[in-house]
Each structure stands twice: as structure tokens, then as C-alpha cells.
């Protein structure tokens, strides 16, 4: 069966690369599922999204992805994230603390755009780590 070649990178490092059966990402146009032989596409990733990489016989790879792009062509998927973190690398206590601080800032000032972004990022990190949000 055909496989996808997947690469997930951020400016700091290569997050993950390998073969997959399916990639699911959230773009500004909605959630997109990529399987082998998918039509070429270029999408803008949302802030605070979760990327899922499904691999036969292996656990699903999950990463918090904050902005960037996804490119698909010739069974190759490139995720170029502004910031990304594998769920297995998330410091859950720090993410919960960041979410609590962001929510307190939002309660104090409903128009605090920075706190809203921080809350989205913290929620994505917790979802990637498999935590309830």
C-alpha cells in the first residue's frame, strides 16, 4: 500500500519525519485529511491546532502546531510550522499553568489578544499530550 512521506519542521528544528498512512491538520479553511495520492494542496495552519499522523501498527503521532503551512504534492506532506511540539514532549504542568494565566488575563481584559493566543497554544499543547481541556 502507498505511503506518505511526512516532514514536520519548525524554525528551531525538525520535529519528526517518516512514513505515514494519513495526516490530519487544521487549516484556516477547516480540517484536512491527507492520504496517499491526494491532490496537491497548500494550506495555512491555524494558531493552536493539533496535527495527527496515523501510522499502521504504530501509535498515532500527535503534535501541537501553532501557525505555518502544510504542503502536499506527490505523496509528500511538508508541515512548516511557526512553532510545534510533539505531544510526548509537552510539559503538562507548565501548559496547564500557562492556560490558567491566560484565562485570568482574559477575564481581566476581554480584549487581551496576546492572552487569547496563549490560551489557544496551551489548549493545543494539552490536547497533543492527550489531556482533557
Coordinates of C-alpha atoms in Angstrom, one line a residue:
X1 CA 0.0 0.0 0.0
X2 CA 1.2 3.5 -0.8
X3 CA 2.6 5.6 2.0
X4 CA 3.0 9.3 2.6
X5 CA 6.5 10.8 3.2
X6 CA 6.0 13.3 6.0
X7 CA 8.2 16.0 7.4
X8 CA 7.3 18.3 10.3
X9 CA 9.7 21.2 10.9
X10 CA 9.8 24.5 12.8
X11 CA 12.5 27.2 12.6
X12 CA 14.2 25.6 15.6
X13 CA 14.4 22.0 14.5
X14 CA 13.0 19.1 12.6
X15 CA 10.1 17.8 14.8
X16 CA 9.5 14.5 13.0
X17 CA 9.9 12.8 9.6
X18 CA 8.9 9.4 8.4
X19 CA 6.2 7.4 6.6
X20 CA 2.5 7.6 7.3
X21 CA -0.8 6.4 6.1
X22 CA -2.7 9.6 6.9
X23 CA -2.1 13.1 8.1
X24 CA -4.8 15.3 9.7
X25 CA -4.3 19.0 10.2
X26 CA -6.4 22.0 10.9
X27 CA -6.2 24.9 8.4
X28 CA -7.9 28.2 8.3
X29 CA -10.3 26.6 5.8
X30 CA -11.1 23.7 8.1
X31 CA -9.7 20.3 9.0
X32 CA -7.9 18.4 6.2
X33 CA -7.1 14.8 5.9
X34 CA -4.3 13.7 3.6
X35 CA -4.0 10.2 2.3
X36 CA -1.7 8.8 -0.4
X37 CA -2.5 10.1 -3.9
X38 CA -4.1 13.3 -2.5
X39 CA -4.3 16.2 -4.9
X40 CA -1.6 18.9 -4.5
X41 CA -2.6 21.4 -1.9
X42 CA -1.1 24.3 0.1
X43 CA -2.9 25.3 3.3
X44 CA -2.4 27.8 6.1
X45 CA -2.3 26.2 9.6
X46 CA -4.4 27.7 12.4
X47 CA -2.9 29.0 15.6
X48 CA -3.3 26.4 18.3
X49 CA -4.0 23.4 16.1
X50 CA -3.2 19.8 16.6
X51 CA -1.5 17.7 13.9
X52 CA -2.2 13.9 13.8
X53 CA 0.0 11.5 11.9
X54 CA -1.5 8.0 11.6
X55 CA 0.9 5.1 11.0
X56 CA -0.2 1.5 10.6
X57 CA 0.8 -0.7 13.5
X58 CA 2.2 2.3 15.5
X59 CA 0.7 4.8 17.9
X60 CA -0.7 8.0 16.4
X61 CA 1.8 10.8 16.4
X62 CA 0.3 14.0 17.8
X63 CA 1.8 17.5 17.8
X64 CA 0.7 20.9 18.8
X65 CA 1.2 23.2 15.8
X66 CA 1.0 27.0 16.0
X67 CA 0.7 28.6 12.6
X68 CA 2.6 27.9 9.5
X69 CA 1.8 25.9 6.3
X70 CA 1.0 22.4 5.1
X71 CA 2.1 21.5 1.6
X72 CA 1.1 18.3 -0.2
X73 CA 2.4 17.0 -3.6
X74 CA 3.4 13.6 -5.0
X75 CA 2.7 11.7 -1.7
X76 CA 4.9 14.1 0.2
X77 CA 3.5 16.2 3.1
X78 CA 5.5 19.0 4.5
X79 CA 4.4 20.8 7.6
X80 CA 6.2 24.1 8.1
X81 CA 5.2 25.3 11.5
X82 CA 6.0 28.6 13.2
X83 CA 6.1 26.6 16.5
X84 CA 5.5 22.9 17.0
X85 CA 5.8 20.4 19.8
X86 CA 5.2 16.7 20.0
X87 CA 2.6 15.6 22.5
X88 CA 5.2 13.4 24.1
X89 CA 7.4 16.4 24.8
X90 CA 4.7 18.6 26.4
X91 CA 5.3 19.6 30.0
X92 CA 1.6 19.2 31.1
X93 CA 2.0 21.1 34.3
X94 CA 3.6 24.1 32.5
X95 CA 0.9 24.0 29.8
X96 CA -1.9 24.0 32.5
X97 CA -0.2 26.9 34.3
X98 CA 0.1 28.8 31.0
X99 CA -3.6 28.2 30.3
X100 CA -4.6 29.3 33.8
X101 CA -2.6 32.5 33.5
X102 CA -4.0 33.3 30.0
X103 CA -7.6 32.7 31.2
X104 CA -7.0 35.0 34.2
X105 CA -5.7 37.7 31.8
X106 CA -8.7 37.2 29.5
X107 CA -11.1 37.5 32.5
X108 CA -9.4 40.8 33.5
X109 CA -9.4 42.2 29.9
X110 CA -11.7 40.5 27.3
X111 CA -9.7 42.2 24.5
X112 CA -6.3 40.8 25.5
X113 CA -5.2 39.4 22.2
X114 CA -1.9 38.0 23.5
X115 CA -3.7 36.1 26.2
X116 CA -6.2 34.7 23.7
X117 CA -3.3 33.4 21.6
X118 CA -1.5 32.0 24.6
X119 CA -4.7 30.2 25.7
X120 CA -5.0 28.6 22.2
X121 CA -1.5 27.4 22.3
X122 CA -1.8 26.0 25.8
X123 CA -5.0 24.1 24.9
X124 CA -3.3 22.7 21.8
X125 CA -0.3 21.6 23.8
X126 CA -2.6 19.8 26.3
X127 CA -4.7 18.2 23.6
X128 CA -1.5 17.0 21.9
X129 CA -0.4 15.5 25.2
X130 CA -3.7 13.6 25.5
X131 CA -5.0 15.7 28.3
X132 CA -8.6 16.9 28.8
X133 CA -9.1 20.6 28.2

